[in-house]
Coordinates of C-alpha atoms and ligand atoms in Angstrom, one line a residue:
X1 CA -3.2 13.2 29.5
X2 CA -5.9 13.0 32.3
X3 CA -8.6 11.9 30.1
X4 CA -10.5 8.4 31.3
X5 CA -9.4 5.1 30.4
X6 CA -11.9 2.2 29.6
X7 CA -11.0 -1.1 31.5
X8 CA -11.3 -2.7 27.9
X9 CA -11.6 -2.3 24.9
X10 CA -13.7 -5.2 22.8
X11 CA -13.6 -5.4 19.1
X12 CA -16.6 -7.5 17.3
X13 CA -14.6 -9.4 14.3
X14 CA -16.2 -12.7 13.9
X15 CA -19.1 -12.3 11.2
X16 CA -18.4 -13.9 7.9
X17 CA -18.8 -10.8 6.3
X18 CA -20.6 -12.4 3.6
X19 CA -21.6 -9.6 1.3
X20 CA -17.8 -9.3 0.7
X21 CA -18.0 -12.5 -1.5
X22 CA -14.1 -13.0 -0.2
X23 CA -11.8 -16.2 1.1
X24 CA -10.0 -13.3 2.8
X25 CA -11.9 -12.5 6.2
X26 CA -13.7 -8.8 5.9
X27 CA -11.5 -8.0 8.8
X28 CA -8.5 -8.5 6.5
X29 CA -9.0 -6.4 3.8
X30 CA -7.1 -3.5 3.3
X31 CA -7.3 0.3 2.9
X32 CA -4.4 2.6 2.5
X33 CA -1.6 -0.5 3.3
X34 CA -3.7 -1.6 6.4
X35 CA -6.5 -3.8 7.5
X36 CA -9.8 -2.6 8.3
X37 CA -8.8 -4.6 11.8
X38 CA -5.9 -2.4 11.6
X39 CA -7.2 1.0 11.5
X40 CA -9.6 0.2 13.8
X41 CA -7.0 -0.7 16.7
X42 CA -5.2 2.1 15.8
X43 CA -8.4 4.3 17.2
X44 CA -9.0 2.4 20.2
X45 CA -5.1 2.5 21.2
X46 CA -5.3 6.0 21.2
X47 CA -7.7 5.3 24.5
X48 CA -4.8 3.0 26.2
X49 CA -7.3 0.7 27.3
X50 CA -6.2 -1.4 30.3
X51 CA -7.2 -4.3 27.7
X52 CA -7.7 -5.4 24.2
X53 CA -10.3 -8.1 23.0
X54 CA -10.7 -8.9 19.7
X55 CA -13.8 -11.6 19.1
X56 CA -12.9 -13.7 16.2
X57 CA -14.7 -16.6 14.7
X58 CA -15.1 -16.9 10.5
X59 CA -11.2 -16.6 9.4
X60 CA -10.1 -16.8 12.6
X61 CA -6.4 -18.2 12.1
X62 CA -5.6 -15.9 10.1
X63 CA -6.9 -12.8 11.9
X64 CA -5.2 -14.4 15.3
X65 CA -2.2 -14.4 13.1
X66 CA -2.5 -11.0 12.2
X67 CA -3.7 -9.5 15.2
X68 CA -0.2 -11.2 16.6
X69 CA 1.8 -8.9 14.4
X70 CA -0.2 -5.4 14.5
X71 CA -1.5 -6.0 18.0
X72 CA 0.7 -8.8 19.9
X73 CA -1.2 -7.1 23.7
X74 CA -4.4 -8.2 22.4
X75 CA -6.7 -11.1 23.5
X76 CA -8.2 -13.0 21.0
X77 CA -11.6 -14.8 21.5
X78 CA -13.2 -17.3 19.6
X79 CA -16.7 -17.3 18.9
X80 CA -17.0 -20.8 17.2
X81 CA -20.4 -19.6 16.3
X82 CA -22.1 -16.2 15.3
X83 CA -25.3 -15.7 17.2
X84 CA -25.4 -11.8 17.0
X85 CA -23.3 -8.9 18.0
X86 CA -24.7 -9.7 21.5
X87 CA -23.6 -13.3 21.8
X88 CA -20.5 -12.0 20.7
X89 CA -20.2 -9.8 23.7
X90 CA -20.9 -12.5 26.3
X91 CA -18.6 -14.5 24.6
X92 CA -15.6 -12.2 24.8
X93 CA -16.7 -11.3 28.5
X94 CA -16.4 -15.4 29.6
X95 CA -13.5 -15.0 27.5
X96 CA -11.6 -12.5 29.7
X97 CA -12.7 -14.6 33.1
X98 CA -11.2 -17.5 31.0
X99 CA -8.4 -15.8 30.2
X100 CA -8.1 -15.0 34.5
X101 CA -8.9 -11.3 34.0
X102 CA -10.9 -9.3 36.3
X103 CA -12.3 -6.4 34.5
X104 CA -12.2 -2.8 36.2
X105 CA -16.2 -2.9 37.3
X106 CA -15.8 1.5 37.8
X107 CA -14.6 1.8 34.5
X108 CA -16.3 2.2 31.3
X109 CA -15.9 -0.7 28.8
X110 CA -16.0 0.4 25.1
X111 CA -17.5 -1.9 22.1
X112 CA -16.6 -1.5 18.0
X113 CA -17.0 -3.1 15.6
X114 CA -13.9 -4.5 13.5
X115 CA -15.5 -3.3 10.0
X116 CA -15.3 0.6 10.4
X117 CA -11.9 2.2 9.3
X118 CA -13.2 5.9 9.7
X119 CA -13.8 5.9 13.3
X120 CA -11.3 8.5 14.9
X121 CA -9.6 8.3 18.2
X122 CA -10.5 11.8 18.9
X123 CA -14.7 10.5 18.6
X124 CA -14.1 7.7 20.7
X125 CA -12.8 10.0 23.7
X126 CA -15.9 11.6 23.4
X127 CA -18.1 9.0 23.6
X128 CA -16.2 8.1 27.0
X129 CA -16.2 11.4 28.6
X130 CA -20.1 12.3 27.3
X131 CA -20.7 8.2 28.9
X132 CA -18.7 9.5 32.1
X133 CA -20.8 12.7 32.5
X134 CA -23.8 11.5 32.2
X135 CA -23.1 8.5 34.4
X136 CA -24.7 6.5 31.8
X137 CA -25.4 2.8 32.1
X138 CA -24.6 2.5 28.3
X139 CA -24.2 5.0 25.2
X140 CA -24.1 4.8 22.1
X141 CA -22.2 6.5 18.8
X142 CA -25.2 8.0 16.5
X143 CA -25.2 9.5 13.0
X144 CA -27.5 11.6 10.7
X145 CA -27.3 9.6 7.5
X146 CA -29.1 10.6 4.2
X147 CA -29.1 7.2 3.5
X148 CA -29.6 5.5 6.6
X149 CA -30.9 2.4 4.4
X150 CA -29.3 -0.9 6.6
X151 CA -28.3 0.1 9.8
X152 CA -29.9 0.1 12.5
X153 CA -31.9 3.3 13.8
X154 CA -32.0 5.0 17.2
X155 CA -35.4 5.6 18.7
X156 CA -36.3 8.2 21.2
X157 CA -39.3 9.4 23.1
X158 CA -40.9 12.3 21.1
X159 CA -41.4 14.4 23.9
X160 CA -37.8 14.2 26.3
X161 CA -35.9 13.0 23.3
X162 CA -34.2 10.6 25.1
X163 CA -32.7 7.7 23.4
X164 CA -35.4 4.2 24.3
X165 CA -34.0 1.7 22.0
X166 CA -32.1 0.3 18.9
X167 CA -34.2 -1.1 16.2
X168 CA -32.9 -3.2 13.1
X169 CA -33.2 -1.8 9.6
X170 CA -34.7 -5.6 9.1
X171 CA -37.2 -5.5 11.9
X172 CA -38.0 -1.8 11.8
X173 CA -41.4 -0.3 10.6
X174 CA -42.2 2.1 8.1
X175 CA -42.1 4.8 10.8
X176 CA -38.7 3.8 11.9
X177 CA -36.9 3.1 8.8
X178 CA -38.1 7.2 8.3
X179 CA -35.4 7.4 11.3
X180 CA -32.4 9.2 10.0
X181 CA -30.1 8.7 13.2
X182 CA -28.8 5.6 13.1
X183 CA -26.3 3.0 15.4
X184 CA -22.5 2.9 14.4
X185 CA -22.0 -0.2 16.2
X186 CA -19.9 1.7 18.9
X187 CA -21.0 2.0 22.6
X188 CA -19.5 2.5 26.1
X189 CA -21.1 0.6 28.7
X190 CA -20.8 0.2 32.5
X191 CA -19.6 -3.5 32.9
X192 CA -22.2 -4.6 35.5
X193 CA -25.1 -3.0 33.6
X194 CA -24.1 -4.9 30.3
X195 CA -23.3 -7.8 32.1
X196 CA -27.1 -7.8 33.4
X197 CA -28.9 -7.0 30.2
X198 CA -26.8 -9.7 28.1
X199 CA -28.3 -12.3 30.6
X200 CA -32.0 -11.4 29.6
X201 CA -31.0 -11.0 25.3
X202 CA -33.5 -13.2 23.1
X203 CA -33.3 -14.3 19.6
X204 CA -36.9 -12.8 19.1
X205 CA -36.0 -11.0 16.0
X206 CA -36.1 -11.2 12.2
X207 CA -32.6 -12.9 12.1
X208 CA -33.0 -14.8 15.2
X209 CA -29.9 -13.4 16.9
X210 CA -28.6 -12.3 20.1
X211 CA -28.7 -8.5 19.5
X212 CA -26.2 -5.7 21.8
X213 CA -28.3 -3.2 20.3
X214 CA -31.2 -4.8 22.9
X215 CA -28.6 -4.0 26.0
X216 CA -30.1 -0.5 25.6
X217 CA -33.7 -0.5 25.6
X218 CA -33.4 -3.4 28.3
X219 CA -31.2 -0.2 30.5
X220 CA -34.0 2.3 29.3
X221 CA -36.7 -0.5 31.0
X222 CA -34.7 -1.0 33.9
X223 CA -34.3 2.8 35.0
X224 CA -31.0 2.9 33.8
X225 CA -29.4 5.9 32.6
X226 CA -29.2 5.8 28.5
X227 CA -26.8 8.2 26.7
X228 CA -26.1 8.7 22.7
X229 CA -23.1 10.9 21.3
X230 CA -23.5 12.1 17.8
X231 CA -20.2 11.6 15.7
X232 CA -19.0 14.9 14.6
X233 CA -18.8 13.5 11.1
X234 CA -21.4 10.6 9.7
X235 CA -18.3 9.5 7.5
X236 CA -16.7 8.4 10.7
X237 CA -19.1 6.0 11.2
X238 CA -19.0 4.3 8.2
X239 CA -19.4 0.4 8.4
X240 CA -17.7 -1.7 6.0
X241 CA -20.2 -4.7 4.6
X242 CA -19.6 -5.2 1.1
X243 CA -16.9 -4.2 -2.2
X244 CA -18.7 -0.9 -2.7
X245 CA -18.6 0.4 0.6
X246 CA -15.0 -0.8 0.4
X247 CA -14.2 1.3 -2.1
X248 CA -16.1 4.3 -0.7
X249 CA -14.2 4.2 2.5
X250 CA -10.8 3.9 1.1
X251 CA -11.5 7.0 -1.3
X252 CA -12.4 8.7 2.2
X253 CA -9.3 7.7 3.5
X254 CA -7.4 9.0 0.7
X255 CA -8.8 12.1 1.2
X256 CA -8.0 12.2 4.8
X257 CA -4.6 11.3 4.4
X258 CA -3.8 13.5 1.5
X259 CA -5.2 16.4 3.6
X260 CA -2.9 16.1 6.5
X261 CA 0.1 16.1 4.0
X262 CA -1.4 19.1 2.0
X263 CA -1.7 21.1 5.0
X264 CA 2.0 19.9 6.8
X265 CA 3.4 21.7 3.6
X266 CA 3.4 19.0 0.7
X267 CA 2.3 19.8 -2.5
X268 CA 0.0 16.7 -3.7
X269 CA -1.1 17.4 -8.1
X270 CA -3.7 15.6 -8.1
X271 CA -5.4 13.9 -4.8
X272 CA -7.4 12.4 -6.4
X273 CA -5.0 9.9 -7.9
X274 CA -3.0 10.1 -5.4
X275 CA -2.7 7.2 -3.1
X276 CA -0.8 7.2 0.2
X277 CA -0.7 4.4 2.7
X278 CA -1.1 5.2 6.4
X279 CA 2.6 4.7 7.6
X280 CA 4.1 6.8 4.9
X281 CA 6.5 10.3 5.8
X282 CA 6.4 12.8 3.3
X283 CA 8.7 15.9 3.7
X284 CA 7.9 19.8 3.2
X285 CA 7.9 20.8 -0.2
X286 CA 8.3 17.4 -1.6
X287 CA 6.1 17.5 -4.9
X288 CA 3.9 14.5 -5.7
X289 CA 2.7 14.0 -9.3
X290 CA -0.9 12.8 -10.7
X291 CA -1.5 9.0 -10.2
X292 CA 1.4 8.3 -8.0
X293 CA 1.0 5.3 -5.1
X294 CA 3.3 5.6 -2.3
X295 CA 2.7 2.6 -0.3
X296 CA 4.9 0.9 2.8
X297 CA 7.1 2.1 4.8
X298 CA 8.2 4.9 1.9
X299 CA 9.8 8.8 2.9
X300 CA 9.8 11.0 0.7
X301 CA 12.2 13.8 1.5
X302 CA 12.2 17.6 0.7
X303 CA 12.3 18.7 -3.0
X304 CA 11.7 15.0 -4.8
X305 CA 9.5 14.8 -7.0
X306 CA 8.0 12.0 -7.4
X307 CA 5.1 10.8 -10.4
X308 CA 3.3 11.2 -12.4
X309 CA 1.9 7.5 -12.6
X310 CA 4.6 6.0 -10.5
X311 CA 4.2 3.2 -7.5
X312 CA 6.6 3.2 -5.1
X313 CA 6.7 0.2 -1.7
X314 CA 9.2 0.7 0.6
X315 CA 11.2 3.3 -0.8
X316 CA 13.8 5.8 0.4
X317 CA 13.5 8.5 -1.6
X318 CA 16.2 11.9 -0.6
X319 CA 16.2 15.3 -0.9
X320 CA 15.9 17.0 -4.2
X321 CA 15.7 13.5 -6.1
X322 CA 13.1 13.0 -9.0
X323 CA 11.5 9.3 -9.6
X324 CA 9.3 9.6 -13.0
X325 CA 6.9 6.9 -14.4
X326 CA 8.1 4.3 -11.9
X327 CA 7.4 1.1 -10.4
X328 CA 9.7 0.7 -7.3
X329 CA 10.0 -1.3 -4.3
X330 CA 13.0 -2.0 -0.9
X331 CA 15.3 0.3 -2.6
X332 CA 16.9 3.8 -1.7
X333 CA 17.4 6.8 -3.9
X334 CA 20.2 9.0 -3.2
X335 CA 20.2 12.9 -2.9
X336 CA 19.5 14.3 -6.6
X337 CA 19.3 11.1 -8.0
X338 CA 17.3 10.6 -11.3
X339 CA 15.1 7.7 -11.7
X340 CA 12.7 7.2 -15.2
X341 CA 10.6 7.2 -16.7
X342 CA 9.6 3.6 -17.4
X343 CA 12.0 2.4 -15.0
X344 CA 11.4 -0.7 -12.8
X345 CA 13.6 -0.9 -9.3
X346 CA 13.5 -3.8 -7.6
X347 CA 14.5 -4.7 -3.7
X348 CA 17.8 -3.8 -2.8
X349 CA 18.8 -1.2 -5.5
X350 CA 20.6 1.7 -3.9
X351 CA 21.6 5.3 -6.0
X352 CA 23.6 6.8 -4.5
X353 CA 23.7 11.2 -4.9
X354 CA 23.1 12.0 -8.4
X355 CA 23.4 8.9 -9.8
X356 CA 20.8 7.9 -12.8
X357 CA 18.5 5.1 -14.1
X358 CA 16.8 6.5 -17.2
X359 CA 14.2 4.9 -19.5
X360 CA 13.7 1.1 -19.8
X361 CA 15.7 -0.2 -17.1
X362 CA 15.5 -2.9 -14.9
X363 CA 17.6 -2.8 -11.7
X364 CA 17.8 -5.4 -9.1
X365 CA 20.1 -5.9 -6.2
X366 CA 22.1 -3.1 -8.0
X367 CA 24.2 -0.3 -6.0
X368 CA 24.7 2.8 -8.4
X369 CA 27.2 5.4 -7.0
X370 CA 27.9 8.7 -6.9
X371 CA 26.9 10.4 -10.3
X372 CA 27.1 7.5 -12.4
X373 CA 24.6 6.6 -14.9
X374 CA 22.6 3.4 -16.0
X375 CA 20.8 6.1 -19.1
X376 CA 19.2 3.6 -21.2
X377 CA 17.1 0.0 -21.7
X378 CA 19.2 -2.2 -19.6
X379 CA 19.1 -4.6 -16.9
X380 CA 21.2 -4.3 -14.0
X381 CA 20.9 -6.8 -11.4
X382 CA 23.4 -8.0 -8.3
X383 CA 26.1 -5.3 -9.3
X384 CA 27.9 -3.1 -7.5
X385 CA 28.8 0.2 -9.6
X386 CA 31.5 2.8 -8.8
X387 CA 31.5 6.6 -8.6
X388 CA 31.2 8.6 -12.4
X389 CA 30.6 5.5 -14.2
X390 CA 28.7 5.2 -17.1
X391 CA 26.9 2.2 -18.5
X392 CA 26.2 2.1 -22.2
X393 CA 22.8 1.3 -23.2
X394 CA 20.8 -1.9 -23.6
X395 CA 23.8 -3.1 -21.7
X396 CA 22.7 -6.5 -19.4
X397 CA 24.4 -7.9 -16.2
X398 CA 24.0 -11.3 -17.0
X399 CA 23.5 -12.5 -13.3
X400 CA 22.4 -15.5 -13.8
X401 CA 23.6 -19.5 -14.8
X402 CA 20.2 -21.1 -14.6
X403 CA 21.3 -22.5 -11.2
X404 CA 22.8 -19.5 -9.4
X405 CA 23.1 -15.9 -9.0
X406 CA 26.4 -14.2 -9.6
X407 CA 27.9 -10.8 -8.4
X408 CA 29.4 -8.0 -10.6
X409 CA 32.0 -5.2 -9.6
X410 CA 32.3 -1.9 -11.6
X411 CA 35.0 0.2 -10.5
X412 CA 34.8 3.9 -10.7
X413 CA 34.5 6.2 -13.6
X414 CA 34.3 2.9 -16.2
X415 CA 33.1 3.4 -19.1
X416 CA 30.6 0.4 -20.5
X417 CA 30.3 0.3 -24.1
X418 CA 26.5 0.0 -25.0
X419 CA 24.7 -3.6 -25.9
X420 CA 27.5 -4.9 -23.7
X421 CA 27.1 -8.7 -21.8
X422 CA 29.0 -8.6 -18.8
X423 CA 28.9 -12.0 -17.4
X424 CA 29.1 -12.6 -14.0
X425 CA 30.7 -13.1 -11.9
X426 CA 33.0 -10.2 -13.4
X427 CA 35.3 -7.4 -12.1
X428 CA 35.4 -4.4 -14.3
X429 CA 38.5 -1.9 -12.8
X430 CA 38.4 1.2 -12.0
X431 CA 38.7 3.4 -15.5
X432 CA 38.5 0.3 -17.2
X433 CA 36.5 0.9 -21.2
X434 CA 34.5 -2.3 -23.0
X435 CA 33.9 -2.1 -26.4
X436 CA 30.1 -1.6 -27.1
X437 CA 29.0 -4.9 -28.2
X438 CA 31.0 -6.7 -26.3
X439 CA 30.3 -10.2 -24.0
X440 CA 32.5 -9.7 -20.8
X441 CA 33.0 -13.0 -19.2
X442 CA 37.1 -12.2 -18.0
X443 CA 37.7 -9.2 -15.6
X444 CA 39.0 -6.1 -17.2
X445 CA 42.0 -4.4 -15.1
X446 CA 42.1 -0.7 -14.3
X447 CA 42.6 1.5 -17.0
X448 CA 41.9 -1.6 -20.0
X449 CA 40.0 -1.7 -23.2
X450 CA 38.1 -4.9 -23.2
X451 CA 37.3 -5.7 -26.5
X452 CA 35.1 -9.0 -27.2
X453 CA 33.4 -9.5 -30.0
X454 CA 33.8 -11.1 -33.7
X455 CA 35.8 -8.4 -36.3
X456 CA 33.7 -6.5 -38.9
X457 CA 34.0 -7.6 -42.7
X458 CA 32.1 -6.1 -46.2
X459 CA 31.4 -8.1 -48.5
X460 CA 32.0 -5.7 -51.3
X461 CA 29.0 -5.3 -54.1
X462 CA 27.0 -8.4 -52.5
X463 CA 23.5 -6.4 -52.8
X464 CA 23.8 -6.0 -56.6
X465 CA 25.0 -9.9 -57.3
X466 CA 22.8 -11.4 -54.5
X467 CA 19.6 -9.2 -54.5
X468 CA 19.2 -8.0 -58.1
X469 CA 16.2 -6.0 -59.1
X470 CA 15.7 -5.1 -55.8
X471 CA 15.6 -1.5 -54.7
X472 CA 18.6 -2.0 -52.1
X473 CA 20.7 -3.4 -55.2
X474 CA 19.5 0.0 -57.4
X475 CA 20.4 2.0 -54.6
X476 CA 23.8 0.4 -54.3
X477 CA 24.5 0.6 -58.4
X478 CA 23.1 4.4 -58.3
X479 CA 25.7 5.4 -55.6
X480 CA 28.6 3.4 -57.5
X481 CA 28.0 4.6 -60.4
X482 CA 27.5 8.4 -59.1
X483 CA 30.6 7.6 -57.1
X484 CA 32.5 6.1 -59.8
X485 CA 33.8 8.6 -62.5
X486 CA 36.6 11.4 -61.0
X487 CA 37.1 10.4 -57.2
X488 CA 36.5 7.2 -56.3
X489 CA 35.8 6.4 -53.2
X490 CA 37.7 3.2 -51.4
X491 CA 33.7 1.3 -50.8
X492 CA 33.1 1.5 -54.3
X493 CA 36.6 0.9 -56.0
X494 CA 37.9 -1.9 -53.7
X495 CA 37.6 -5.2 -54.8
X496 CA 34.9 -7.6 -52.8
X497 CA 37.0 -8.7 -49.8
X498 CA 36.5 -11.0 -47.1
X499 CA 37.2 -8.0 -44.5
X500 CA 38.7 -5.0 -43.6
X501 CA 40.7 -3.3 -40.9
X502 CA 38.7 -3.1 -37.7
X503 CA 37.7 0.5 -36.3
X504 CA 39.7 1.1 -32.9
X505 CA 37.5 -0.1 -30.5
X506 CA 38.7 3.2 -28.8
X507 CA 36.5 4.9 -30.8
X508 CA 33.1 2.0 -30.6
X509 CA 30.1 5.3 -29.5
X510 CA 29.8 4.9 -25.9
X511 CA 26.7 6.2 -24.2
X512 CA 27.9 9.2 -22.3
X513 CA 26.0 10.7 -19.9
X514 CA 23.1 12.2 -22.2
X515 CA 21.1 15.3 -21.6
Ligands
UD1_601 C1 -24.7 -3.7 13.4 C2 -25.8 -3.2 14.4 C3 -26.6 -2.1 13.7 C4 -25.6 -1.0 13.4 C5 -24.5 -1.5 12.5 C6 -23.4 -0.4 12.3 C7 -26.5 -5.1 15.7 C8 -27.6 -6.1 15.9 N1 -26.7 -4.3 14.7 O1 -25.4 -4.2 12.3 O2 -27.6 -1.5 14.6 O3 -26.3 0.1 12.7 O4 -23.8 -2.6 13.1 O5 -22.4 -0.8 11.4 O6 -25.6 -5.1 16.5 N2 -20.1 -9.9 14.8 C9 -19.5 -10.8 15.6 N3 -20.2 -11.9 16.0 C10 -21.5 -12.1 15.6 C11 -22.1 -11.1 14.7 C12 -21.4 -10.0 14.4 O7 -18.4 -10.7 16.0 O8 -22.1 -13.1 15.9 C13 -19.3 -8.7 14.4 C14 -19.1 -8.6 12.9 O9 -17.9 -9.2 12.5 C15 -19.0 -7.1 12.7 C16 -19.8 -6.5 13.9 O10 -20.0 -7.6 14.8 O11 -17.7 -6.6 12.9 C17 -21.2 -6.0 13.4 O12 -21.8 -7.1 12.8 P1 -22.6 -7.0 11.4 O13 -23.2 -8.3 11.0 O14 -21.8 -6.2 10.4 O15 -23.8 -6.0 11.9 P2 -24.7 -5.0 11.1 O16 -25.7 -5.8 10.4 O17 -23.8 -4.2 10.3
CA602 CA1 -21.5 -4.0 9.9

């Protein structure tokens, strides 16, 4: 790419950001799974800027901290106190001397603000070449706003039209505030210029601060060439000062995002309910369902289908599998796997192909293979399950002592009976059965039957003695006495016993694989 590249890049990110009302700095918040700070670096990256300043001041430790992980190239400034947007700039200017950097005098320098998440990378190359053509001292990034109520609005002589100052929505007149064209907060500058015109800034204003927005009528008074660009779209500009505008920039990113995947061949239901975070890969023809949250570092692979109302962070999610009414998170669903709905998956599940979590169940930890089948309300958590197994429902790995976290192996194409406890830490063998209802604290070899659980025993005719008058113990006498004349039947003629001969547990209903 030949395009020009700005000796540096500074990004204002000390303000308070009061109108957030918020202990987390404004810088901080986040929109589609990254920080306004975030986004905004993103944009100016695409410039490759031979540096990055970031001016920090109200939250400053934890944006430094931040800015280490998404930005570890950048320079961080402090400004210990916020005297205006032009203070600001001096300060990270004596910051890069400070920091032993010369700056690039023939190259542009570019200024943003940290607080607008819509500003393209694509805008702020043109802003740099339109600054470059004109061999402009400064220019500025302008937008036509219905509502320009707030920001700042760009003057110009009414017969040449070009730009002769900046004024505050605070300080403006009732002619001005009538401007529609108003300041983004984003200008190129030549670095000498600037330097120049931030030596002569006053606090003579309504908030008796340092404003950059003066650099430019102080270039238009010194002969200087003074430049605006128009943003292609006034959503780009968008500055982020309160909860509201919050919310109404990360509905536009939503839209933005769920465009790109609409057009690169993914069918999105709803958009929007449908909320994707910036670093997510969807695959052609993968479906997504009304109010579904794909957050993280999830894919989403060709033919899944995933929603409707499911949240997934993190997640692996292969060809052709479907993940219904789910919350999800660090976990990996196999090729035509089957997860829902009502389903919770917790860090470090893993289905393998085909394999099953149905309705009400919890799995942690828990690695499902090949085709087998967790159907029903259960918890499955720091297990390990074979190929073609099935686990009965409202079956629970019971994983833990109340001190420590236990392991449990299920071999292939077992057979757990349903409300079974399997204690860990347990080995079930391969083709092993448990009887349903059954607390598994000893492993079960290959090919066994564990059965553990107390025996069944009637207590013949105990309704009618114990509960008379009721309607059980009418029931009961009605079906005796029906029952009684010609062929008795063994319940009704049999003496009250103390118990009777056990099923086979063989034959205890198992959960098979339903549908
Ligand atoms: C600023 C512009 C306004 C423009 C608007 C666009 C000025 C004087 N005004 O107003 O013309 O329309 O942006 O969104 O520049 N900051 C610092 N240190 C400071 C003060 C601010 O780093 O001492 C940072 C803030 O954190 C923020 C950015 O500069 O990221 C802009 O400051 P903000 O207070 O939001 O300015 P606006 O009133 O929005
Ligand atoms: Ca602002």
């Amino acid at each position: 790419m030949s395009s020009p590249r700005p000796s540096a890049v500074i990004v204002l990110a000390a303000g308070e950001g009061t109108r957030m009302r918020s202990a987390t700095p404004k810088v901080l918040h986040e929109i589609a799974g990254r920080s306004l700070l975030g986004h905004v670096v993103e944009a100016v990256e695409t410039l490759v800027p031979e540096h990055l300043v970031v001016v920090v001041g109200h939250g400053r430790d934890l944006v430094v901290e931040h800015l280490a992980a998404i930005a570890p190239r950048a320079l961080a400034v402090d400004q210990h106190q916020q005297h205006g947007t032009g203070h600001a700039m001096r300060v990270a200017l004596e910051g890069l001397l400070a920091a032993g950097i010369d700056l690039h005098v023939s190259l542009p320098l570019i200024v943003v603000a940290g607080d607008t998440p819509l500003l393209t990378g694509e805008t702020l190359q043109r802003l740099l070449q339109t600054h470059i053509d004109e061999g402009a001292s400064s220019t500025v990034l302008t937008a036509v706003l219905e509502n320009p109520v707030g920001y700042g609005r760009v003057l110009r002589d009414p017969i040449s039209g070009h730009v002769t100052g900046i004024v505050e929505h605070k300080d403006a007149d009732p002619a001005q505030r009538a401007v529609r064209e108003i300041n983004s907060g984003v200008y190129a500058f030549d670095v000498t210029a600037l330097r120049d015109a931030l030596g002569q800034l006053t606090k003579d204003n309504s908030q008796g601060e340092e404003y950059l927005t003066d650099v430019l009528s102080l270039h238009v008074r010194a002969g200087l060439p003074v430049a605006a660009v128009a943003a292609a779209d006034a959503e780009e500009i968008l500055g982020v000062n309160d909860r509201a505008q919050l919310a109404h920039a990360r509905s536009l990113v939503r839209d933005r995002i769920n465009l790109g995947w609409l057009r690169s061949g993914v069918t999105i239901v709803d958009p929007a309910t449908t909320w994707i975070d910036s670093l997510v890969v969807l695959e052609r023809d993968c479906v997504i369902e009304r109010n579904t949250g794909l957050h993280g570092l999830t894919t989403v692979a060709t033919g899944a289908i995933i929603g409707p109302d499911t949240s997934l962070t993190d997640v692996v999610v292969s060809e052709g599998a479907s993940v219904i009414r789910t919350q999800g998170s660090g976990a990996e669903i196999g090729p035509g796997a089957t997860v829902g709905p009502f389903t919770y998956i917790r860090p470090g599940t893993r289905l393998a192909a085909k394999a099953k979590l149905g309705a009400y169940v919890e799995a942690k930890n828990a690695v499902v293979g090949a085709g087998s089948k967790v159907p029903h309300l259960s918890y499955v958590g720091d297990v390990e399950i074979g190929e073609g197994s099935n686990i009965g429902a409202a079956t629970v790995i019971v994983n833990y002592d109340g001190i420590a976290k236990h392991r449990t192996v299920i071999g292939d194409h077992v057979r757990i009976g349903s409300d079974s406890m399997l204690v860990a830490p347990v080995t079930i063998g391969d083709g092993a059965y448990t009887a349903a209802g059954s607390v598994i604290t000893d492993d079960v070899p290959p090919g066994a039957m564990a059965v553990a659980r107390a025996r069944q025993r009637n207590v013949e005719g105990w309704v009618e003695r114990r509960r008379e008058g009721s309607a059980a113990a009418k029931a009961a006498k009605a079906a005796r006495v029906s029952s009684a004349p010609g062929a008795p039947s063994p319940a009704t003629s049999s003496p009250p016993t103390s118990g009777s001969a056990p099923a086979d547990p063989g034959q205890t209903p198992h959960e098979e694989p339903s549908q």
